[in-house]
Short mmCIF file of C-alpha atoms in Angstrom, two decimals:
data_model
loop_
_atom_site.label_atom_id
_atom_site.label_comp_id
_atom_site.label_asym_id
_atom_site.label_seq_id
_atom_site.Cartn_x
_atom_site.Cartn_y
_atom_site.Cartn_z
CA MET P 85 130.90 -100.00 84.04
CA SER P 86 129.26 -102.63 86.20
CA HIS P 87 125.61 -103.47 85.88
CA ILE P 88 123.44 -101.94 88.58
CA ASP P 89 120.03 -103.29 89.44
CA PHE P 90 117.35 -100.68 89.87
CA SER P 91 114.21 -101.71 91.65
CA GLY P 92 111.54 -99.19 92.51
CA PRO P 93 108.45 -99.55 94.64
CA SER P 94 106.76 -101.55 91.88
CA GLY P 95 109.65 -103.98 91.58
CA VAL P 96 110.86 -102.81 88.16
CA SER P 97 114.29 -104.22 87.39
CA SER P 98 117.01 -102.91 85.12
CA PRO P 99 117.55 -104.08 81.53
CA SER P 100 120.67 -106.01 82.58
CA ALA P 101 118.67 -108.25 84.87
CA ARG P 102 115.90 -108.76 82.33
CA SER P 103 118.17 -109.45 79.40
CA SER P 104 120.16 -112.05 81.34
CA GLN P 105 116.89 -113.95 81.77
CA SER P 106 115.59 -113.52 78.24
CA GLY P 107 118.92 -113.87 76.42
CA ARG P 108 118.63 -110.51 74.72
CA SER P 109 121.61 -108.33 73.85
CA THR P 110 122.36 -105.47 76.22
CA GLY P 111 124.90 -102.71 76.58
CA ALA P 112 127.47 -105.18 77.89
CA ASP P 113 126.94 -107.39 74.85
CA LEU P 114 127.34 -104.35 72.63
CA ALA P 115 130.61 -103.32 74.28
CA HIS P 116 132.41 -105.54 71.77
CA PRO P 117 129.93 -105.81 68.89
CA ASP P 118 130.50 -107.36 65.54
CA PRO P 119 132.59 -105.24 63.17
CA ARG P 120 130.51 -102.30 62.04
CA PRO P 121 129.49 -102.42 58.39
CA ALA P 122 131.40 -100.03 56.18
CA PRO P 123 129.43 -97.56 54.03
CA GLY P 124 128.24 -99.35 50.91
CA SER P 125 128.75 -102.86 52.32
CA LEU P 126 125.01 -103.41 52.78
CA ARG P 127 124.07 -102.88 49.14
CA GLY P 128 123.89 -106.59 48.41
CA ILE P 129 121.50 -107.36 51.27
CA PRO P 130 117.89 -108.13 50.24
CA ASP P 131 115.30 -105.52 51.18
CA ARG P 132 113.46 -107.74 53.64
CA GLU P 133 116.65 -108.63 55.51
CA LEU P 134 117.73 -104.98 55.62
CA LEU P 135 114.41 -103.90 57.14
CA SER P 136 114.56 -106.78 59.62
CA ARG P 137 118.05 -105.72 60.69
CA VAL P 138 116.97 -102.12 61.20
CA LYS P 139 114.07 -103.20 63.38
CA GLU P 140 116.34 -105.43 65.49
CA LEU P 141 118.92 -102.65 65.87
CA VAL P 142 116.24 -100.21 67.05
CA SER P 143 115.06 -102.76 69.61
CA ARG P 144 118.62 -103.17 70.89
CA GLU P 145 119.06 -99.38 70.90
CA ARG P 146 115.97 -99.01 73.07
CA ALA P 147 117.28 -101.61 75.53
CA VAL P 148 120.66 -99.87 75.72
CA THR P 149 118.98 -96.48 76.22
CA LEU P 150 116.97 -97.87 79.13
CA GLU P 151 120.13 -99.25 80.69
CA VAL P 152 121.87 -95.89 80.26
CA LEU P 153 119.01 -94.20 82.11
CA VAL P 154 119.24 -96.65 84.99
CA HIS P 155 122.99 -96.06 85.23
CA LEU P 156 122.48 -92.29 85.22
CA ILE P 157 120.08 -92.69 88.14
CA GLU P 158 122.78 -94.51 90.09
CA VAL P 159 125.50 -92.01 89.15
CA GLU P 160 123.33 -89.19 90.48
CA ARG P 161 122.38 -91.15 93.61
CA ARG P 162 126.05 -91.75 94.45
CA ARG P 163 126.94 -88.13 93.54
CA LEU P 164 129.86 -89.28 91.44
CA HIS P 165 129.80 -86.36 89.00
CA PRO P 166 130.97 -83.62 91.39
CA GLY P 167 134.07 -85.68 92.21
CA LEU P 168 134.91 -85.78 88.51
CA GLY P 169 134.78 -81.99 88.32
CA TYR P 170 131.25 -81.51 86.95
CA SER P 171 128.87 -79.10 88.63
CA SER P 172 125.68 -80.89 87.59
CA MET P 173 124.38 -83.98 85.84
CA PHE P 174 123.77 -81.81 82.78
CA ASP P 175 127.42 -80.73 82.80
CA TYR P 176 128.48 -84.37 83.25
CA CYS P 177 126.32 -85.60 80.36
CA THR P 178 127.39 -82.90 77.91
CA ARG P 179 131.09 -82.55 78.71
CA HIS P 180 131.97 -86.05 79.90
CA LEU P 181 129.56 -88.28 77.98
CA GLY P 182 129.47 -86.08 74.87
CA TYR P 183 125.69 -85.71 74.55
CA SER P 184 124.28 -82.62 72.89
CA LYS P 185 122.43 -80.23 75.19
CA SER P 186 119.00 -81.38 74.03
CA ALA P 187 119.92 -85.10 74.22
CA ALA P 188 121.37 -84.64 77.71
CA GLY P 189 118.28 -82.79 78.93
CA ARG P 190 115.92 -85.48 77.62
CA ARG P 191 117.89 -88.30 79.26
CA ILE P 192 118.16 -86.55 82.61
CA HIS P 193 114.42 -85.81 82.67
CA ALA P 194 113.62 -89.41 81.70
CA ALA P 195 116.00 -90.87 84.30
CA ARG P 196 114.47 -88.77 87.09
CA CYS P 197 110.96 -89.74 85.97
CA ILE P 198 111.95 -93.42 86.25
CA ARG P 199 113.48 -92.76 89.67
CA ASP P 200 110.39 -91.00 91.02
CA TYR P 201 107.69 -92.96 89.13
CA PRO P 202 108.96 -96.51 88.38
CA GLU P 203 105.98 -97.31 86.15
CA VAL P 204 107.58 -95.06 83.54
CA TYR P 205 110.19 -97.76 82.94
CA GLY P 206 107.57 -100.18 81.65
CA LEU P 207 106.10 -97.57 79.33
CA LEU P 208 109.53 -96.83 77.86
CA GLU P 209 110.29 -100.52 77.42
CA LYS P 210 107.04 -101.04 75.51
CA ASN P 211 107.73 -97.91 73.44
CA GLU P 212 104.45 -96.36 74.62
CA VAL P 213 106.35 -93.19 75.56
CA ASN P 214 109.73 -91.83 74.48
CA LEU P 215 112.41 -89.53 75.84
CA MET P 216 110.85 -86.45 74.22
CA THR P 217 107.38 -86.97 75.69
CA LEU P 218 108.87 -87.71 79.11
CA SER P 219 110.86 -84.48 79.02
CA LEU P 220 107.62 -82.63 78.22
CA ILE P 221 105.69 -84.01 81.21
CA ALA P 222 108.58 -83.87 83.71
CA SER P 223 107.67 -80.36 84.85
CA ILE P 224 104.00 -81.17 85.62
CA LEU P 225 104.26 -84.63 87.21
CA ASN P 226 103.48 -85.03 90.90
CA GLU P 227 102.21 -87.77 93.17
CA SER P 228 98.57 -86.83 92.65
CA ASN P 229 98.49 -86.75 88.84
CA ALA P 230 101.24 -89.19 87.78
CA SER P 231 98.95 -92.14 87.04
CA GLU P 232 96.45 -89.98 85.17
CA VAL P 233 99.12 -88.25 83.06
CA MET P 234 100.82 -91.55 82.20
CA ALA P 235 97.55 -93.02 81.01
CA ARG P 236 96.81 -89.99 78.84
CA ILE P 237 100.18 -89.80 77.05
CA LYS P 238 100.48 -93.48 76.08
CA GLY P 239 101.10 -93.77 72.36
CA LYS P 240 100.63 -90.04 71.79
CA SER P 241 102.69 -87.88 69.46
CA GLN P 242 104.76 -84.92 70.63
CA GLU P 243 102.08 -82.43 69.50
CA GLU P 244 99.36 -84.36 71.32
CA VAL P 245 101.43 -84.54 74.51
CA GLU P 246 102.08 -80.79 74.33
CA GLU P 247 98.31 -80.23 74.27
CA ILE P 248 97.84 -82.53 77.26
CA VAL P 249 100.60 -80.79 79.22
CA ALA P 250 99.00 -77.41 78.53
CA THR P 251 95.85 -78.50 80.39
CA TYR P 252 97.89 -79.00 83.60
CA ARG P 253 99.55 -75.59 83.52
CA PRO P 254 98.06 -72.34 84.83
CA PRO P 255 96.00 -70.36 82.29
CA VAL P 256 98.02 -67.96 80.20
CA SER P 257 97.01 -64.34 79.91
CA MET P 258 98.37 -62.51 76.90
CA ARG P 259 97.20 -59.44 75.06
CA ASP P 260 97.31 -58.99 71.29
CA ARG P 261 100.21 -56.86 70.21
CA ALA P 262 102.41 -56.01 67.23
CA LYS P 263 105.86 -54.86 68.30
CA PRO P 264 108.25 -53.31 65.73
CA VAL P 265 111.69 -54.92 65.76
CA CYS P 266 114.86 -54.70 63.69
CA VAL P 267 116.15 -57.99 62.30
CA ALA P 268 119.69 -58.49 61.03
CA VAL P 269 119.63 -59.85 57.49
CA ALA P 270 122.95 -61.19 56.23
CA GLU P 271 124.00 -60.00 52.81
CA PRO P 272 125.40 -62.60 50.37
CA VAL P 273 129.17 -62.85 50.74
CA ALA P 274 131.12 -61.93 47.61
CA LYS P 275 133.05 -64.81 46.10
CA LYS P 276 136.81 -64.82 45.64
CA PRO P 277 138.08 -62.94 42.57
CA VAL P 278 139.17 -65.03 39.63
CA ASN P 279 142.96 -65.45 39.60
CA SER P 280 143.31 -67.06 36.20
CA GLY P 281 144.95 -63.99 34.66
CA GLN P 282 141.99 -63.40 32.39
CA MET P 283 139.69 -60.43 32.48
CA CYS P 284 136.31 -61.07 34.07
CA PRO P 285 133.50 -59.64 31.98
CA ILE P 286 130.91 -57.63 33.88
CA THR P 287 127.33 -58.05 32.81
CA PRO P 288 124.41 -56.10 34.19
CA THR P 289 122.14 -58.12 36.42
CA THR P 290 118.76 -57.68 38.01
CA GLY P 291 117.27 -58.84 41.28
CA SER P 292 119.47 -60.93 43.52
CA GLU P 293 121.54 -62.43 40.69
CA LYS P 294 125.01 -60.91 40.86
CA THR P 295 128.33 -61.89 39.52
CA PRO P 296 131.23 -61.84 42.02
CA ASN P 297 132.46 -58.54 40.60
CA THR P 298 129.11 -56.77 40.73
CA ALA P 299 128.48 -57.95 44.27
CA ALA P 300 131.83 -56.63 45.49
CA ALA P 301 131.52 -53.35 43.63
CA GLY P 302 127.93 -52.88 44.76
CA PHE P 303 129.04 -53.24 48.36
CA ALA P 304 131.89 -50.77 47.91
CA GLY P 305 129.43 -48.24 46.59
CA GLY P 306 131.57 -47.20 43.61
CA PRO P 307 130.93 -47.46 39.88
CA LEU P 308 131.53 -50.76 38.13
CA GLN P 309 134.74 -50.81 36.12
CA ALA P 310 136.20 -53.55 34.00
CA THR P 311 139.49 -54.96 35.31
CA THR P 312 142.29 -54.96 32.82
CA GLU P 313 144.37 -58.05 32.21
CA VAL P 314 147.45 -56.46 33.78
CA GLN P 315 145.52 -55.55 36.94
CA ALA P 316 144.12 -59.05 37.18
CA GLN P 317 147.57 -60.61 36.87
CA ARG P 318 149.00 -58.23 39.47
CA GLN P 319 146.15 -59.06 41.84
CA ALA P 320 146.67 -62.77 41.29
CA SER P 321 150.39 -62.51 42.06
CA THR P 322 149.98 -60.42 45.24
CA GLN P 323 146.95 -62.12 46.76
CA ARG P 324 147.73 -64.76 49.35
CA PRO P 325 145.84 -68.08 49.35
CA ASP P 326 144.30 -67.37 52.73
CA ASP P 327 142.99 -63.93 51.73
CA HIS P 328 139.20 -63.70 51.84
CA PRO P 329 136.93 -60.81 50.97
CA THR P 330 135.68 -58.96 54.01
CA PRO P 331 132.11 -60.08 54.63
CA PRO P 332 129.62 -57.23 54.49
CA SER P 333 127.94 -56.07 57.65
CA PRO P 334 124.43 -57.44 58.21
CA ARG P 335 121.63 -55.24 56.95
CA LEU P 336 118.92 -54.25 59.41
CA GLU P 337 115.38 -54.81 58.24
CA ARG P 338 112.27 -53.54 60.03
CA LYS P 339 109.72 -56.21 60.88
CA PHE P 340 106.98 -56.81 63.42
CA GLN P 341 106.84 -59.36 66.20
CA ILE P 342 103.18 -60.35 66.49
CA GLN P 343 101.69 -62.27 69.38
CA PHE P 344 98.14 -63.40 70.05
CA LEU P 345 96.31 -66.34 71.54
CA ALA P 346 94.51 -68.60 69.07
CA SER P 347 91.80 -71.17 69.62
CA GLU P 348 92.05 -74.81 68.61
CA ARG P 349 89.53 -74.07 65.85
CA PHE P 350 91.85 -71.39 64.47
CA MET P 351 94.87 -73.72 64.50
CA LYS P 352 92.97 -76.43 62.61
CA LYS P 353 92.10 -73.90 59.91
CA PHE P 354 95.64 -72.57 59.92
CA GLU P 355 97.24 -76.02 59.48
CA LYS P 356 94.73 -76.83 56.75
CA ALA P 357 95.62 -73.62 54.89
CA ARG P 358 99.32 -74.23 55.42
CA ALA P 359 99.06 -77.72 53.93
CA LEU P 360 97.22 -76.37 50.87
CA LEU P 361 99.72 -73.55 50.43
CA SER P 362 102.65 -75.99 50.64
CA ASN P 363 101.64 -77.36 47.24
CA LYS P 364 102.65 -74.00 45.75
CA ASN P 365 105.22 -72.52 48.11
CA GLY P 366 107.08 -75.52 49.51
CA LYS P 367 107.14 -75.10 53.30
CA PRO P 368 105.36 -71.80 53.93
CA SER P 369 106.15 -69.73 57.01
CA TYR P 370 103.47 -68.47 59.37
CA GLU P 371 103.82 -65.06 57.76
CA ALA P 372 103.27 -66.49 54.28
CA VAL P 373 100.10 -68.33 55.35
CA LEU P 374 98.56 -65.32 57.07
CA GLU P 375 99.52 -62.99 54.23
CA ALA P 376 97.91 -65.30 51.67
CA ALA P 377 94.73 -65.39 53.77
CA LEU P 378 94.71 -61.59 54.06
CA ASP P 379 95.22 -61.21 50.31
CA GLU P 380 92.22 -63.44 49.62
CA PHE P 381 90.02 -61.57 52.10
CA LEU P 382 91.00 -58.13 50.78
CA LYS P 383 90.47 -59.26 47.19
CA ASP P 384 86.84 -60.05 47.97
CA HIS P 385 86.00 -57.37 50.54
CA ASP P 386 88.22 -54.37 49.87
CA PRO P 387 86.13 -51.68 48.02
CA GLU P 388 89.14 -50.53 46.00
CA SER P 389 89.85 -54.07 44.81
CA ARG P 390 86.20 -54.54 43.81
CA VAL P 391 86.25 -51.29 41.83
CA ASP P 392 89.43 -52.38 40.04
CA ARG P 393 87.84 -55.73 39.12
CA ARG P 394 84.72 -54.05 37.78
CA GLU P 395 86.84 -51.76 35.62
CA ALA P 396 88.85 -54.69 34.32
CA ARG P 397 85.68 -56.64 33.44
CA LYS P 398 84.19 -53.58 31.75
CA GLN P 399 87.29 -53.04 29.60
CA LYS P 400 87.40 -56.72 28.69
CA ALA P 401 83.73 -56.70 27.67
CA GLU P 402 84.24 -53.57 25.55
CA SER P 403 87.28 -55.09 23.87
CA ARG P 404 85.34 -58.26 23.09
CA ALA P 405 82.44 -56.24 21.69
CA ASN P 406 84.76 -54.22 19.44
CA GLN P 407 86.35 -57.38 18.10
CA GLY P 408 82.87 -58.75 17.28
CA LYS P 409 81.97 -55.60 15.35
CA ARG P 410 85.18 -55.62 13.29
CA GLY P 411 84.63 -59.05 11.87
CA LYS P 412 82.39 -62.06 12.01
CA LYS P 413 83.41 -65.61 11.34
CA ARG P 414 85.75 -65.66 8.42
CA PRO P 415 85.17 -68.30 5.75
CA VAL P 416 87.92 -70.87 5.63
CA ARG P 417 89.09 -72.33 2.35
CA SER P 418 88.62 -76.06 2.45
CA GLN P 419 90.94 -78.56 0.81
CA LEU P 420 88.19 -79.34 -1.77
CA GLY P 421 88.26 -75.81 -3.10
CA GLY P 422 85.00 -74.50 -1.63
CA SER P 423 84.61 -72.19 1.30
CA GLU P 424 83.00 -73.15 4.59
CA THR P 425 82.65 -71.82 8.07
CA ARG P 426 85.13 -73.40 10.51
CA PRO P 427 83.14 -75.68 12.79
CA ALA P 428 83.55 -75.45 16.50
CA ARG P 429 86.53 -77.55 17.51
CA ASP P 430 85.58 -80.66 19.43
CA GLU P 431 86.93 -80.83 22.92
CA GLU P 432 90.25 -82.66 22.85
CA PRO P 433 91.78 -84.69 25.64
CA SER P 434 93.83 -82.47 27.92
CA ARG P 435 96.07 -82.86 30.93
CA HIS P 436 94.25 -79.95 32.54
CA ILE P 437 92.14 -81.10 35.47
CA PRO P 438 89.16 -78.82 36.21
CA ALA P 439 89.11 -77.16 39.60
CA SER P 440 85.83 -78.89 40.50
CA THR P 441 87.41 -82.30 39.84
CA ARG P 442 90.50 -81.42 41.88
CA ASP P 443 88.34 -80.31 44.78
CA GLU P 444 86.38 -83.55 44.69
CA VAL P 445 89.59 -85.61 44.79
CA PHE P 446 90.95 -83.57 47.72
CA LYS P 447 87.69 -84.02 49.62
CA ARG P 448 87.42 -87.75 48.92
CA ASP P 449 91.05 -88.45 49.94
CA LYS P 450 90.75 -86.18 53.01
CA ARG P 451 93.70 -84.01 51.91
CA ARG P 452 96.16 -86.83 52.59
CA CYS P 453 98.49 -88.94 50.47
CA THR P 454 96.76 -92.20 49.51
CA TYR P 455 99.91 -94.30 49.01
CA VAL P 456 99.80 -97.56 50.97
CA GLY P 457 103.07 -99.34 51.61
CA SER P 458 103.78 -103.05 51.39
CA ASN P 459 103.23 -103.28 55.15
CA GLY P 460 99.71 -101.85 54.86
CA GLU P 461 100.65 -98.43 56.27
CA ARG P 462 99.13 -95.42 54.53
CA CYS P 463 101.34 -92.37 54.05
CA ASP P 464 100.50 -89.64 56.56
CA ALA P 465 101.71 -86.66 54.46
CA THR P 466 99.35 -83.71 54.10
CA HIS P 467 101.81 -81.26 52.53
CA HIS P 468 103.17 -81.15 48.96
CA LEU P 469 100.19 -83.11 47.64
CA GLN P 470 99.82 -83.73 43.91
CA ILE P 471 97.06 -85.11 41.70
CA ASP P 472 98.17 -88.44 40.20
CA HIS P 473 96.58 -90.47 37.39
CA ILE P 474 96.10 -94.09 38.48
CA VAL P 475 96.18 -95.13 34.82
CA PRO P 476 98.83 -92.71 33.48
CA TYR P 477 97.63 -90.01 31.11
CA ALA P 478 100.32 -91.03 28.62
CA ARG P 479 98.80 -94.51 28.53
CA GLY P 480 95.22 -93.44 27.94
CA GLY P 481 94.18 -92.53 31.47
CA THR P 482 91.33 -90.04 31.80
CA ASN P 483 90.74 -87.10 34.11
CA SER P 484 87.75 -88.71 35.78
CA VAL P 485 87.59 -88.66 39.55
CA HIS P 486 87.85 -92.46 39.67
CA ASN P 487 91.23 -92.35 37.88
CA LEU P 488 92.70 -89.63 40.09
CA ARG P 489 94.20 -89.76 43.56
CA LEU P 490 96.30 -87.66 45.92
CA LEU P 491 99.96 -88.52 46.33
CA CYS P 492 102.69 -86.61 48.09
CA GLU P 493 105.61 -85.47 45.96
CA ARG P 494 107.85 -88.34 47.09
CA HIS P 495 105.32 -91.09 46.38
CA ASN P 496 104.28 -89.50 43.09
CA LYS P 497 107.90 -89.78 41.93
CA LEU P 498 108.07 -93.34 43.25
CA GLU P 499 104.97 -94.34 41.27
CA ALA P 500 106.32 -92.67 38.12
CA GLU P 501 109.57 -94.64 38.47
CA ARG P 502 107.59 -97.85 38.98
CA VAL P 503 105.55 -97.29 35.82
CA TYR P 504 108.13 -95.76 33.49
CA GLY P 505 111.40 -96.87 35.09
CA ALA P 506 113.98 -94.92 37.08
CA ASN P 507 116.21 -94.25 34.07
CA ALA P 508 113.35 -92.87 32.00
CA MET P 509 112.35 -90.51 34.82
CA LYS P 510 115.95 -89.33 35.21
CA ARG P 511 116.04 -88.42 31.51
CA PHE P 512 112.65 -86.72 31.80
CA ARG P 513 113.72 -84.61 34.81
CA ALA P 514 116.93 -83.67 33.05
CA ARG P 515 114.86 -82.07 30.26
CA GLU P 516 112.77 -80.03 32.71
#
């Protein structure tokens, strides 16, 4: 493919022209690149060199992507794709060039933005915008707002650009509603029967844990029966290798599709609650977050729940009072032969961190991982946060606020491996 210069009203030139002046590698240079490294061949490269290579490769990738966009503009201008049998540029990019649907859509939107608004090219080259953010603004750009929109999206994340785009679209009117729907839930597929000629024992199970035999029999709806050795051998001899158990039909489950409009204040609270809940439930769904919030509200405000708590406290107080009546402090025989009352046990060091201390750490660290990399970048994770001892507890560290910090799960493991060694942590996790 020959290099095609693209010059818009602002005089923006294509990557091929620029790279020939600056000596940088372009798509033509990468047509016959150095032999690609085989998997595992980079293990001997020092860390700094590896990171430097990755950065250089990304820079070259960006230059090649820009050149691809310029070429797509020219292909569409010449209308070459219909002659090749493709009904649209999207069809050409997916079927001929092999892009996925999402990748093709992003590149077509970006190419047309460059064609109509040449200043976009400079923003892409400086990495101030990317293909995703350009595809988001493509539907709202026009001659009157292009400069303003470009200025607002520079350096913004996808979420921030989505908020900006929403301000340029007509107001949405939507009423609150809960619509009952039926959702197909796939049942677990029964595994292949054992063909070893030995009888498979059937053990009762509870919950979702099922042996292959119990799953198959439960689907058939008949009673569970042990397979004799003769039957197993006959089944093994008659079953073909390509035979598979018939997958069960999906089960329909009744759910509700809920829609409502939420304010920005609500979403900030929601994301905050979701981040806190992720420390317990991994990556909670929207349903899990809202259900947890409803449970907390009902626990405090539902009259029935308050009555149940009062009854529980009353029974606990009565039980404690009865225990006090039955016996007072029993004398304990000392090693010297006399009897003495057991003194109150002094508070011993404990791994348990009081809730008040945990809250103070979360507030001080702004609910964000405090790990700072060698390049000075602080980790941006707000989910899966864990309390970490700066001086490890096993080495005499205390539970004071000054010795505690927030780390995400990944960086907590990294710090543990740094302190105790990777092999020691592997053995520790194996015992868990």
